């Protein structure tokens, strides 16, 4: 139990209302019970604020007047919420040491406090730094380097010679360093291009469940620091992604594309191969980037949803568009006469 | 060997033709050999009906006149086919008990007839009910509950504290309960939001290969009963999906979205976060839902495929659309004069 | 170390320049150091050719005049590059035999030189031919056949009774033979259709990381020879894919669709169920094929990306398209008077 006043003091924030109220977990505005603290970071939830039964709410100064209950005032209410949630998060005991049913190659070098789960395999010449936590059934190929503080969840595969910086998190089912998709047409058959590059992941990156990042063909595939990939994403060979870029689920970046820093790529969006996207670009969900983008900004391409009977008419007209435009040109010439 | 008359009797259906003909397996209309029974449930295959060499065909009364061979008459021919296929399906011996190479935590509680394959890991405080079958190389995190009759195939990962209702099937490579994608921008870096909710899956759900369902951020991610997800789907944190909803492959539902009951979400479709889709909605393949849907119906947004030389013209015109509309407005004003 | 003249002789090609220069690895034009050989196969990189510090460049006769440095002349520079890259590729020692921590059913038949990694499971009645390499934590279900020279990477699941031809490569996290998505609506609930077919993969195919290929419902799901699938792809039940077809990442082919030979399916593209695509078809990235295609050619449907303020205007106009077309028709009738 922590009082609101104690929380405010711990995070160096102001509070208003009853500082003695006890807080023991976080909750949403609509789901909060007494003893829980919630937050407002999105105008969309102002209606929930009026009705919340939370014992306190984290909110920005400009919304303070909208709420008469106990509150914690923060210029970054969502960041403060993240920190308070971490403060109250239940922490299971950290796994302990190397499970006897893991298989560690004799040439691997592990720091003293590394933990590795059952049925995990660590290959030859792997180096694992301090504090790394590896789940069950993880494969780490020969020659990999895993930086201090990395967390590798169950079922991950890291192929040979890849490198993770400090504090990288890989969620379950991630595959790092599979061969890129390189084929040359040799008369009537396909010939595989050897994929001899690596995957290099910077510090503080996270990679979502079942996401795949292919190794480079010749050069490396590289994520800079603080890059965050959601689930089910595909990153092709030789791709470079700049620092602080965030990519939502099911997006794909094709081979040899370069994404700048501080970009936001929406869910299901695609970036074709061999192009560049500059820093500070937002791509909307399910949009396709077919040419390099050289100006920061927000870009989209997905048609609005319509009820089917309307959409079928729209779809017919889309196929007529060139004809429509030509007919309009003709009328303009006529009416200009 | 089962005769047509015996099958009809077993499923309480009428037949026409030679009741003595022997049936031993199911087949498609076009591929059927003597001894096999096929079905017609889609007008598209009427041409195949005329030519089939099946020993009998399951069909609806309205198509009975179209076929002079042996037939089993059903008002739900596809459902009857499913039951007949199950009747004839070869069943490999059910796996037997706990494999000596599995790793079961001492605090886990397993019903007597649970089977668990080699190199699977069951964590602390897990409870597994009667008749559950778990494949090879499955990870079940601490505190999970697995309801009676669940089937969990090889390579699945279930993270801590998740719950499966009765008779849930998880296909290979599924990841349940990975952390949702929650990040707060703290000045120039990203701060992770702890993901402290769970995944709760109702009875009779199925989840396809390599599909991922993230745990909630604060609240739980919840699938009601009889929800079916195909392969390669991404379900974000805090999502709620209503009973009897079916989602096709590669679709994605972003965080905190709510999908109603009896919906059909097409392959590759996307639903953005924080919106609601009401009961009884069909979303067509690869459409993107960006706003809440409050009326049942069919919705789409994907442009029709065109041959490239045509499509390139269309694409140019799409970019001119606003200009085209403005020019049309102007002409209307002129010709109205 | 190999001299340029030796390389030329080994691959039966002409060279120009200093035949004595030593080559020890491949590199990109822009990244090459002395001792490395690069290639030009795409006009896009002519600028890099002028500035390269590679010791030699593989290029086509028509570009020979553009470069005064050492060169290897090839009519298929990318194919030659693939072969030279393979020639120089570092090869880690091939894994050796059956790992003592693998679990092989007593009834499985393995050729003498098969290798199998730690914590892999081979089921009953499996047959594995000569030279097959199986990674760590692979599951091969009962009754499967694995042809000579296959390479199966870590974390793959192959369900029962599937067949791989010779020299098939499965990358990490691939799932072969999971149940297809077959459901029949039985009054208010869904009934599962048993999936009793298999997956049959032809010789020289490759399947990318975390790609899923479902088993057939009644018939088999079949890939012909030399088919290449990138990562994160979904292939539904009963699908047939013709020889030499290549499918890029995140694409999906729904159940019972047929794709011809020598097709190229772009990244994120979709093919709906129960249709056919003839030989020699290219589908552009993220396009959706909703009807059978009977003419070879290139097909697309994805709107061009626009800056958001423009795109929002376009999106409004797309919804007005049918109205715009009707108004244009009306004006044409008026001005024709």
JSON list of N, CA and C in Angstrom, two decimals, chain B residues 44-45 76 78-79 81-82 86 92 99 101 119 137 204 210 225-226 230-232 244 246 262 286 303 306 308 311 315 318 322 325 328-329 332, chain C residues 101 103 119 137 139 156-157 161 173 183 185-186 189-190 193-194 210 212 214 218 233-234 268 274 284 298-302 304 314 317 327 331:
[
{"chain": "B", "resi": 44, "resn": "UNK", "atom": "N", "xyz": [-20.97, -23.35, -57.43]},
{"chain": "B", "resi": 44, "resn": "UNK", "atom": "CA", "xyz": [-19.78, -23.30, -58.27]},
{"chain": "B", "resi": 44, "resn": "UNK", "atom": "C", "xyz": [-19.35, -24.69, -58.75]},
{"chain": "B", "resi": 45, "resn": "UNK", "atom": "N", "xyz": [-19.69, -25.71, -57.96]},
{"chain": "B", "resi": 45, "resn": "UNK", "atom": "CA", "xyz": [-19.22, -27.06, -58.29]},
{"chain": "B", "resi": 45, "resn": "UNK", "atom": "C", "xyz": [-20.28, -27.93, -58.95]},
{"chain": "B", "resi": 76, "resn": "UNK", "atom": "N", "xyz": [-28.27, -29.36, -44.57]},
{"chain": "B", "resi": 76, "resn": "UNK", "atom": "CA", "xyz": [-27.00, -28.69, -44.30]},
{"chain": "B", "resi": 76, "resn": "UNK", "atom": "C", "xyz": [-25.90, -29.60, -44.84]},
{"chain": "B", "resi": 78, "resn": "UNK", "atom": "N", "xyz": [-22.96, -29.26, -46.02]},
{"chain": "B", "resi": 78, "resn": "UNK", "atom": "CA", "xyz": [-21.57, -29.07, -45.60]},
{"chain": "B", "resi": 78, "resn": "UNK", "atom": "C", "xyz": [-21.37, -29.54, -44.16]},
{"chain": "B", "resi": 79, "resn": "UNK", "atom": "N", "xyz": [-22.38, -29.31, -43.33]},
{"chain": "B", "resi": 79, "resn": "UNK", "atom": "CA", "xyz": [-22.32, -29.79, -41.95]},
{"chain": "B", "resi": 79, "resn": "UNK", "atom": "C", "xyz": [-22.33, -31.32, -41.94]},
{"chain": "B", "resi": 81, "resn": "UNK", "atom": "N", "xyz": [-21.37, -33.24, -44.35]},
{"chain": "B", "resi": 81, "resn": "UNK", "atom": "CA", "xyz": [-20.05, -33.67, -44.85]},
{"chain": "B", "resi": 81, "resn": "UNK", "atom": "C", "xyz": [-19.03, -33.65, -43.71]},
{"chain": "B", "resi": 82, "resn": "UNK", "atom": "N", "xyz": [-19.05, -32.56, -42.90]},
{"chain": "B", "resi": 82, "resn": "UNK", "atom": "CA", "xyz": [-18.08, -32.46, -41.80]},
{"chain": "B", "resi": 82, "resn": "UNK", "atom": "C", "xyz": [-18.22, -33.66, -40.86]},
{"chain": "B", "resi": 86, "resn": "UNK", "atom": "N", "xyz": [-15.55, -36.70, -40.28]},
{"chain": "B", "resi": 86, "resn": "UNK", "atom": "CA", "xyz": [-15.08, -37.05, -38.94]},
{"chain": "B", "resi": 86, "resn": "UNK", "atom": "C", "xyz": [-15.30, -38.53, -38.67]},
{"chain": "B", "resi": 92, "resn": "UNK", "atom": "N", "xyz": [-4.95, -41.40, -35.41]},
{"chain": "B", "resi": 92, "resn": "UNK", "atom": "CA", "xyz": [-3.74, -41.97, -34.82]},
{"chain": "B", "resi": 92, "resn": "UNK", "atom": "C", "xyz": [-3.97, -42.16, -33.32]},
{"chain": "B", "resi": 99, "resn": "UNK", "atom": "N", "xyz": [5.53, -37.43, -21.30]},
{"chain": "B", "resi": 99, "resn": "UNK", "atom": "CA", "xyz": [6.79, -37.91, -21.87]},
{"chain": "B", "resi": 99, "resn": "UNK", "atom": "C", "xyz": [7.91, -37.73, -20.85]},
{"chain": "B", "resi": 101, "resn": "UNK", "atom": "N", "xyz": [10.79, -36.93, -21.23]},
{"chain": "B", "resi": 101, "resn": "UNK", "atom": "CA", "xyz": [11.65, -35.78, -21.54]},
{"chain": "B", "resi": 101, "resn": "UNK", "atom": "C", "xyz": [10.91, -34.45, -21.47]},
{"chain": "B", "resi": 119, "resn": "UNK", "atom": "N", "xyz": [10.12, -32.54, -24.48]},
{"chain": "B", "resi": 119, "resn": "UNK", "atom": "CA", "xyz": [10.73, -31.21, -24.43]},
{"chain": "B", "resi": 119, "resn": "UNK", "atom": "C", "xyz": [9.72, -30.09, -24.22]},
{"chain": "B", "resi": 137, "resn": "UNK", "atom": "N", "xyz": [7.52, -29.79, -27.34]},
{"chain": "B", "resi": 137, "resn": "UNK", "atom": "CA", "xyz": [8.15, -28.46, -27.35]},
{"chain": "B", "resi": 137, "resn": "UNK", "atom": "C", "xyz": [7.13, -27.35, -27.16]},
{"chain": "B", "resi": 204, "resn": "UNK", "atom": "N", "xyz": [-14.19, -23.81, -26.72]},
{"chain": "B", "resi": 204, "resn": "UNK", "atom": "CA", "xyz": [-14.40, -24.19, -28.13]},
{"chain": "B", "resi": 204, "resn": "UNK", "atom": "C", "xyz": [-13.79, -23.22, -29.12]},
{"chain": "B", "resi": 210, "resn": "UNK", "atom": "N", "xyz": [0.96, -20.07, -35.87]},
{"chain": "B", "resi": 210, "resn": "UNK", "atom": "CA", "xyz": [1.77, -18.84, -35.80]},
{"chain": "B", "resi": 210, "resn": "UNK", "atom": "C", "xyz": [0.95, -17.58, -35.55]},
{"chain": "B", "resi": 225, "resn": "UNK", "atom": "N", "xyz": [-16.61, -17.48, -26.37]},
{"chain": "B", "resi": 225, "resn": "UNK", "atom": "CA", "xyz": [-16.60, -18.88, -26.81]},
{"chain": "B", "resi": 225, "resn": "UNK", "atom": "C", "xyz": [-16.77, -19.01, -28.33]},
{"chain": "B", "resi": 226, "resn": "UNK", "atom": "N", "xyz": [-16.28, -20.13, -28.86]},
{"chain": "B", "resi": 226, "resn": "UNK", "atom": "CA", "xyz": [-16.51, -20.51, -30.26]},
{"chain": "B", "resi": 226, "resn": "UNK", "atom": "C", "xyz": [-15.99, -19.44, -31.23]},
{"chain": "B", "resi": 230, "resn": "UNK", "atom": "N", "xyz": [-7.76, -18.01, -37.84]},
{"chain": "B", "resi": 230, "resn": "UNK", "atom": "CA", "xyz": [-6.91, -18.72, -38.80]},
{"chain": "B", "resi": 230, "resn": "UNK", "atom": "C", "xyz": [-5.43, -18.43, -38.48]},
{"chain": "B", "resi": 231, "resn": "UNK", "atom": "N", "xyz": [-4.55, -18.76, -39.39]},
{"chain": "B", "resi": 231, "resn": "UNK", "atom": "CA", "xyz": [-3.10, -18.61, -39.19]},
{"chain": "B", "resi": 231, "resn": "UNK", "atom": "C", "xyz": [-2.65, -17.15, -39.31]},
{"chain": "B", "resi": 232, "resn": "UNK", "atom": "N", "xyz": [-1.50, -16.86, -38.71]},
{"chain": "B", "resi": 232, "resn": "UNK", "atom": "CA", "xyz": [-0.74, -15.62, -38.94]},
{"chain": "B", "resi": 232, "resn": "UNK", "atom": "C", "xyz": [-1.51, -14.37, -38.56]},
{"chain": "B", "resi": 244, "resn": "UNK", "atom": "N", "xyz": [-18.57, -16.75, -31.51]},
{"chain": "B", "resi": 244, "resn": "UNK", "atom": "CA", "xyz": [-18.87, -17.23, -32.86]},
{"chain": "B", "resi": 244, "resn": "UNK", "atom": "C", "xyz": [-18.27, -16.36, -33.96]},
{"chain": "B", "resi": 246, "resn": "UNK", "atom": "N", "xyz": [-15.39, -15.29, -36.56]},
{"chain": "B", "resi": 246, "resn": "UNK", "atom": "CA", "xyz": [-14.38, -16.02, -37.31]},
{"chain": "B", "resi": 246, "resn": "UNK", "atom": "C", "xyz": [-13.48, -15.02, -38.02]},
{"chain": "B", "resi": 262, "resn": "UNK", "atom": "N", "xyz": [-20.51, -13.07, -33.82]},
{"chain": "B", "resi": 262, "resn": "UNK", "atom": "CA", "xyz": [-20.97, -13.48, -35.15]},
{"chain": "B", "resi": 262, "resn": "UNK", "atom": "C", "xyz": [-20.46, -12.57, -36.27]},
{"chain": "B", "resi": 286, "resn": "UNK", "atom": "N", "xyz": [-8.69, -7.90, -46.78]},
{"chain": "B", "resi": 286, "resn": "UNK", "atom": "CA", "xyz": [-7.72, -6.81, -46.91]},
{"chain": "B", "resi": 286, "resn": "UNK", "atom": "C", "xyz": [-8.31, -5.41, -46.77]},
{"chain": "B", "resi": 303, "resn": "UNK", "atom": "N", "xyz": [-9.53, -1.76, -53.80]},
{"chain": "B", "resi": 303, "resn": "UNK", "atom": "CA", "xyz": [-9.72, -1.47, -55.22]},
{"chain": "B", "resi": 303, "resn": "UNK", "atom": "C", "xyz": [-9.61, -2.75, -56.05]},
{"chain": "B", "resi": 306, "resn": "UNK", "atom": "N", "xyz": [-6.36, -4.60, -61.64]},
{"chain": "B", "resi": 306, "resn": "UNK", "atom": "CA", "xyz": [-6.32, -4.30, -63.08]},
{"chain": "B", "resi": 306, "resn": "UNK", "atom": "C", "xyz": [-4.97, -4.70, -63.65]},
{"chain": "B", "resi": 308, "resn": "UNK", "atom": "N", "xyz": [-1.58, -4.12, -65.37]},
{"chain": "B", "resi": 308, "resn": "UNK", "atom": "CA", "xyz": [-0.72, -3.02, -64.94]},
{"chain": "B", "resi": 308, "resn": "UNK", "atom": "C", "xyz": [-0.81, -1.76, -65.78]},
{"chain": "B", "resi": 311, "resn": "UNK", "atom": "N", "xyz": [-3.84, -0.19, -64.66]},
{"chain": "B", "resi": 311, "resn": "UNK", "atom": "CA", "xyz": [-3.76, 0.23, -63.28]},
{"chain": "B", "resi": 311, "resn": "UNK", "atom": "C", "xyz": [-2.92, 1.50, -63.11]},
{"chain": "B", "resi": 315, "resn": "UNK", "atom": "N", "xyz": [-4.08, 4.76, -61.23]},
{"chain": "B", "resi": 315, "resn": "UNK", "atom": "CA", "xyz": [-3.36, 5.30, -60.08]},
{"chain": "B", "resi": 315, "resn": "UNK", "atom": "C", "xyz": [-3.07, 6.78, -60.24]},
{"chain": "B", "resi": 318, "resn": "UNK", "atom": "N", "xyz": [-6.27, 8.57, -59.53]},
{"chain": "B", "resi": 318, "resn": "UNK", "atom": "CA", "xyz": [-6.63, 8.62, -58.10]},
{"chain": "B", "resi": 318, "resn": "UNK", "atom": "C", "xyz": [-6.00, 9.85, -57.44]},
{"chain": "B", "resi": 322, "resn": "UNK", "atom": "N", "xyz": [-9.30, 14.77, -56.38]},
{"chain": "B", "resi": 322, "resn": "UNK", "atom": "CA", "xyz": [-9.87, 15.99, -55.79]},
{"chain": "B", "resi": 322, "resn": "UNK", "atom": "C", "xyz": [-9.98, 17.08, -56.85]},
{"chain": "B", "resi": 325, "resn": "UNK", "atom": "N", "xyz": [-12.91, 16.34, -59.12]},
{"chain": "B", "resi": 325, "resn": "UNK", "atom": "CA", "xyz": [-14.19, 16.67, -58.49]},
{"chain": "B", "resi": 325, "resn": "UNK", "atom": "C", "xyz": [-14.43, 18.18, -58.50]},
{"chain": "B", "resi": 328, "resn": "UNK", "atom": "N", "xyz": [-15.34, 19.29, -61.97]},
{"chain": "B", "resi": 328, "resn": "UNK", "atom": "CA", "xyz": [-16.73, 18.91, -62.28]},
{"chain": "B", "resi": 328, "resn": "UNK", "atom": "C", "xyz": [-17.71, 19.89, -61.61]},
{"chain": "B", "resi": 329, "resn": "UNK", "atom": "N", "xyz": [-17.44, 20.26, -60.37]},
{"chain": "B", "resi": 329, "resn": "UNK", "atom": "CA", "xyz": [-18.27, 21.26, -59.68]},
{"chain": "B", "resi": 329, "resn": "UNK", "atom": "C", "xyz": [-18.35, 22.55, -60.50]},
{"chain": "B", "resi": 332, "resn": "UNK", "atom": "N", "xyz": [-20.47, 22.18, -63.57]},
{"chain": "B", "resi": 332, "resn": "UNK", "atom": "CA", "xyz": [-21.90, 22.16, -63.21]},
{"chain": "B", "resi": 332, "resn": "UNK", "atom": "C", "xyz": [-22.40, 23.58, -62.97]},
{"chain": "C", "resi": 101, "resn": "UNK", "atom": "N", "xyz": [20.62, -35.45, -27.21]},
{"chain": "C", "resi": 101, "resn": "UNK", "atom": "CA", "xyz": [19.42, -34.90, -26.59]},
{"chain": "C", "resi": 101, "resn": "UNK", "atom": "C", "xyz": [18.26, -34.78, -27.58]},
{"chain": "C", "resi": 103, "resn": "UNK", "atom": "N", "xyz": [15.11, -36.66, -29.66]},
{"chain": "C", "resi": 103, "resn": "UNK", "atom": "CA", "xyz": [14.27, -37.82, -29.37]},
{"chain": "C", "resi": 103, "resn": "UNK", "atom": "C", "xyz": [13.74, -38.43, -30.67]},
{"chain": "C", "resi": 119, "resn": "UNK", "atom": "N", "xyz": [17.12, -31.51, -28.74]},
{"chain": "C", "resi": 119, "resn": "UNK", "atom": "CA", "xyz": [15.71, -31.29, -28.40]},
{"chain": "C", "resi": 119, "resn": "UNK", "atom": "C", "xyz": [14.79, -31.35, -29.62]},
{"chain": "C", "resi": 137, "resn": "UNK", "atom": "N", "xyz": [15.45, -28.33, -31.86]},
{"chain": "C", "resi": 137, "resn": "UNK", "atom": "CA", "xyz": [14.07, -28.05, -31.50]},
{"chain": "C", "resi": 137, "resn": "UNK", "atom": "C", "xyz": [13.14, -28.10, -32.72]},
{"chain": "C", "resi": 139, "resn": "UNK", "atom": "N", "xyz": [10.19, -30.40, -34.73]},
{"chain": "C", "resi": 139, "resn": "UNK", "atom": "CA", "xyz": [9.25, -31.51, -34.54]},
{"chain": "C", "resi": 139, "resn": "UNK", "atom": "C", "xyz": [8.85, -32.07, -35.88]},
{"chain": "C", "resi": 156, "resn": "UNK", "atom": "N", "xyz": [11.29, -25.54, -36.43]},
{"chain": "C", "resi": 156, "resn": "UNK", "atom": "CA", "xyz": [10.27, -25.92, -37.44]},
{"chain": "C", "resi": 156, "resn": "UNK", "atom": "C", "xyz": [9.34, -26.98, -36.86]},
{"chain": "C", "resi": 157, "resn": "UNK", "atom": "N", "xyz": [8.05, -26.92, -37.25]},
{"chain": "C", "resi": 157, "resn": "UNK", "atom": "CA", "xyz": [7.11, -27.99, -36.93]},
{"chain": "C", "resi": 157, "resn": "UNK", "atom": "C", "xyz": [6.56, -28.57, -38.24]},
{"chain": "C", "resi": 161, "resn": "UNK", "atom": "N", "xyz": [2.47, -37.05, -41.55]},
{"chain": "C", "resi": 161, "resn": "UNK", "atom": "CA", "xyz": [2.16, -37.53, -42.90]},
{"chain": "C", "resi": 161, "resn": "UNK", "atom": "C", "xyz": [2.47, -36.56, -44.03]},
{"chain": "C", "resi": 173, "resn": "UNK", "atom": "N", "xyz": [11.03, -21.60, -37.63]},
{"chain": "C", "resi": 173, "resn": "UNK", "atom": "CA", "xyz": [9.67, -21.23, -37.28]},
{"chain": "C", "resi": 173, "resn": "UNK", "atom": "C", "xyz": [8.61, -21.61, -38.29]},
{"chain": "C", "resi": 183, "resn": "UNK", "atom": "N", "xyz": [-14.51, -24.74, -41.47]},
{"chain": "C", "resi": 183, "resn": "UNK", "atom": "CA", "xyz": [-15.59, -24.67, -40.49]},
{"chain": "C", "resi": 183, "resn": "UNK", "atom": "C", "xyz": [-16.92, -24.72, -41.22]},
{"chain": "C", "resi": 185, "resn": "UNK", "atom": "N", "xyz": [-21.06, -23.97, -40.59]},
{"chain": "C", "resi": 185, "resn": "UNK", "atom": "CA", "xyz": [-21.96, -23.35, -39.62]},
{"chain": "C", "resi": 185, "resn": "UNK", "atom": "C", "xyz": [-23.10, -24.32, -39.34]},
{"chain": "C", "resi": 186, "resn": "UNK", "atom": "N", "xyz": [-23.19, -24.79, -38.11]},
{"chain": "C", "resi": 186, "resn": "UNK", "atom": "CA", "xyz": [-24.22, -25.75, -37.71]},
{"chain": "C", "resi": 186, "resn": "UNK", "atom": "C", "xyz": [-25.16, -25.02, -36.75]},
{"chain": "C", "resi": 189, "resn": "UNK", "atom": "N", "xyz": [-23.58, -22.46, -34.10]},
{"chain": "C", "resi": 189, "resn": "UNK", "atom": "CA", "xyz": [-22.19, -22.70, -33.71]},
{"chain": "C", "resi": 189, "resn": "UNK", "atom": "C", "xyz": [-21.38, -23.17, -34.92]},
{"chain": "C", "resi": 190, "resn": "UNK", "atom": "N", "xyz": [-20.05, -23.20, -34.76]},
{"chain": "C", "resi": 190, "resn": "UNK", "atom": "CA", "xyz": [-19.17, -23.67, -35.83]},
{"chain": "C", "resi": 190, "resn": "UNK", "atom": "C", "xyz": [-18.75, -25.11, -35.56]},
{"chain": "C", "resi": 193, "resn": "UNK", "atom": "N", "xyz": [-14.33, -28.97, -39.78]},
{"chain": "C", "resi": 193, "resn": "UNK", "atom": "CA", "xyz": [-14.20, -29.96, -40.86]},
{"chain": "C", "resi": 193, "resn": "UNK", "atom": "C", "xyz": [-12.86, -30.68, -40.65]},
{"chain": "C", "resi": 194, "resn": "UNK", "atom": "N", "xyz": [-12.87, -32.00, -40.52]},
{"chain": "C", "resi": 194, "resn": "UNK", "atom": "CA", "xyz": [-11.58, -32.70, -40.36]},
{"chain": "C", "resi": 194, "resn": "UNK", "atom": "C", "xyz": [-10.66, -32.39, -41.56]},
{"chain": "C", "resi": 210, "resn": "UNK", "atom": "N", "xyz": [8.89, -18.53, -40.30]},
{"chain": "C", "resi": 210, "resn": "UNK", "atom": "CA", "xyz": [7.54, -18.35, -39.75]},
{"chain": "C", "resi": 210, "resn": "UNK", "atom": "C", "xyz": [6.42, -18.41, -40.79]},
{"chain": "C", "resi": 212, "resn": "UNK", "atom": "N", "xyz": [3.60, -20.44, -42.93]},
{"chain": "C", "resi": 212, "resn": "UNK", "atom": "CA", "xyz": [2.74, -21.58, -42.60]},
{"chain": "C", "resi": 212, "resn": "UNK", "atom": "C", "xyz": [2.09, -22.14, -43.86]},
{"chain": "C", "resi": 214, "resn": "UNK", "atom": "N", "xyz": [-0.78, -24.95, -44.70]},
{"chain": "C", "resi": 214, "resn": "UNK", "atom": "CA", "xyz": [-1.76, -25.86, -44.08]},
{"chain": "C", "resi": 214, "resn": "UNK", "atom": "C", "xyz": [-1.94, -27.15, -44.88]},
{"chain": "C", "resi": 218, "resn": "UNK", "atom": "N", "xyz": [-9.26, -32.46, -47.82]},
{"chain": "C", "resi": 218, "resn": "UNK", "atom": "CA", "xyz": [-9.48, -33.82, -48.32]},
{"chain": "C", "resi": 218, "resn": "UNK", "atom": "C", "xyz": [-8.33, -34.16, -49.25]},
{"chain": "C", "resi": 233, "resn": "UNK", "atom": "N", "xyz": [4.46, -15.98, -44.72]},
{"chain": "C", "resi": 233, "resn": "UNK", "atom": "CA", "xyz": [3.43, -16.24, -45.74]},
{"chain": "C", "resi": 233, "resn": "UNK", "atom": "C", "xyz": [2.44, -17.27, -45.21]},
{"chain": "C", "resi": 234, "resn": "UNK", "atom": "N", "xyz": [1.18, -17.15, -45.65]},
{"chain": "C", "resi": 234, "resn": "UNK", "atom": "CA", "xyz": [0.16, -18.12, -45.28]},
{"chain": "C", "resi": 234, "resn": "UNK", "atom": "C", "xyz": [-0.37, -18.81, -46.55]},
{"chain": "C", "resi": 268, "resn": "UNK", "atom": "N", "xyz": [2.93, -9.13, -49.36]},
{"chain": "C", "resi": 268, "resn": "UNK", "atom": "CA", "xyz": [1.66, -8.71, -48.79]},
{"chain": "C", "resi": 268, "resn": "UNK", "atom": "C", "xyz": [0.46, -8.87, -49.70]},
{"chain": "C", "resi": 274, "resn": "UNK", "atom": "N", "xyz": [-10.50, -20.57, -53.85]},
{"chain": "C", "resi": 274, "resn": "UNK", "atom": "CA", "xyz": [-11.30, -21.18, -54.92]},
{"chain": "C", "resi": 274, "resn": "UNK", "atom": "C", "xyz": [-11.16, -20.49, -56.26]},
{"chain": "C", "resi": 284, "resn": "UNK", "atom": "N", "xyz": [1.39, -7.44, -58.13]},
{"chain": "C", "resi": 284, "resn": "UNK", "atom": "CA", "xyz": [2.18, -6.42, -57.43]},
{"chain": "C", "resi": 284, "resn": "UNK", "atom": "C", "xyz": [1.94, -6.46, -55.92]},
{"chain": "C", "resi": 298, "resn": "UNK", "atom": "N", "xyz": [1.08, -8.49, -65.72]},
{"chain": "C", "resi": 298, "resn": "UNK", "atom": "CA", "xyz": [1.34, -7.86, -64.43]},
{"chain": "C", "resi": 298, "resn": "UNK", "atom": "C", "xyz": [0.05, -7.20, -63.97]},
{"chain": "C", "resi": 299, "resn": "UNK", "atom": "N", "xyz": [-0.31, -7.44, -62.71]},
{"chain": "C", "resi": 299, "resn": "UNK", "atom": "CA", "xyz": [-1.58, -6.93, -62.20]},
{"chain": "C", "resi": 299, "resn": "UNK", "atom": "C", "xyz": [-1.36, -6.20, -60.88]},
{"chain": "C", "resi": 300, "resn": "UNK", "atom": "N", "xyz": [-2.11, -5.11, -60.67]},
{"chain": "C", "resi": 300, "resn": "UNK", "atom": "CA", "xyz": [-1.98, -4.36, -59.42]},
{"chain": "C", "resi": 300, "resn": "UNK", "atom": "C", "xyz": [-3.29, -3.71, -59.03]},
{"chain": "C", "resi": 301, "resn": "UNK", "atom": "N", "xyz": [-3.34, -3.18, -57.84]},
{"chain": "C", "resi": 301, "resn": "UNK", "atom": "CA", "xyz": [-4.57, -2.54, -57.36]},
{"chain": "C", "resi": 301, "resn": "UNK", "atom": "C", "xyz": [-4.35, -1.57, -56.20]},
{"chain": "C", "resi": 302, "resn": "UNK", "atom": "N", "xyz": [-3.10, -1.26, -55.86]},
{"chain": "C", "resi": 302, "resn": "UNK", "atom": "CA", "xyz": [-2.89, -0.48, -54.65]},
{"chain": "C", "resi": 302, "resn": "UNK", "atom": "C", "xyz": [-2.73, 1.01, -54.98]},
{"chain": "C", "resi": 304, "resn": "UNK", "atom": "N", "xyz": [-1.77, 4.94, -54.97]},
{"chain": "C", "resi": 304, "resn": "UNK", "atom": "CA", "xyz": [-0.46, 5.56, -54.71]},
{"chain": "C", "resi": 304, "resn": "UNK", "atom": "C", "xyz": [-0.48, 6.30, -53.38]},
{"chain": "C", "resi": 314, "resn": "UNK", "atom": "N", "xyz": [-8.42, 13.00, -51.24]},
{"chain": "C", "resi": 314, "resn": "UNK", "atom": "CA", "xyz": [-8.64, 11.90, -52.18]},
{"chain": "C", "resi": 314, "resn": "UNK", "atom": "C", "xyz": [-9.65, 10.90, -51.61]},
{"chain": "C", "resi": 317, "resn": "UNK", "atom": "N", "xyz": [-13.13, 11.96, -51.93]},
{"chain": "C", "resi": 317, "resn": "UNK", "atom": "CA", "xyz": [-13.57, 11.88, -53.32]},
{"chain": "C", "resi": 317, "resn": "UNK", "atom": "C", "xyz": [-13.84, 10.44, -53.74]},
{"chain": "C", "resi": 327, "resn": "UNK", "atom": "N", "xyz": [-22.86, 12.41, -62.28]},
{"chain": "C", "resi": 327, "resn": "UNK", "atom": "CA", "xyz": [-22.97, 13.82, -62.63]},
{"chain": "C", "resi": 327, "resn": "UNK", "atom": "C", "xyz": [-22.29, 14.09, -63.97]},
{"chain": "C", "resi": 331, "resn": "UNK", "atom": "N", "xyz": [-23.96, 15.71, -67.38]},
{"chain": "C", "resi": 331, "resn": "UNK", "atom": "CA", "xyz": [-23.42, 16.87, -68.11]},
{"chain": "C", "resi": 331, "resn": "UNK", "atom": "C", "xyz": [-23.20, 16.50, -69.58]}
]
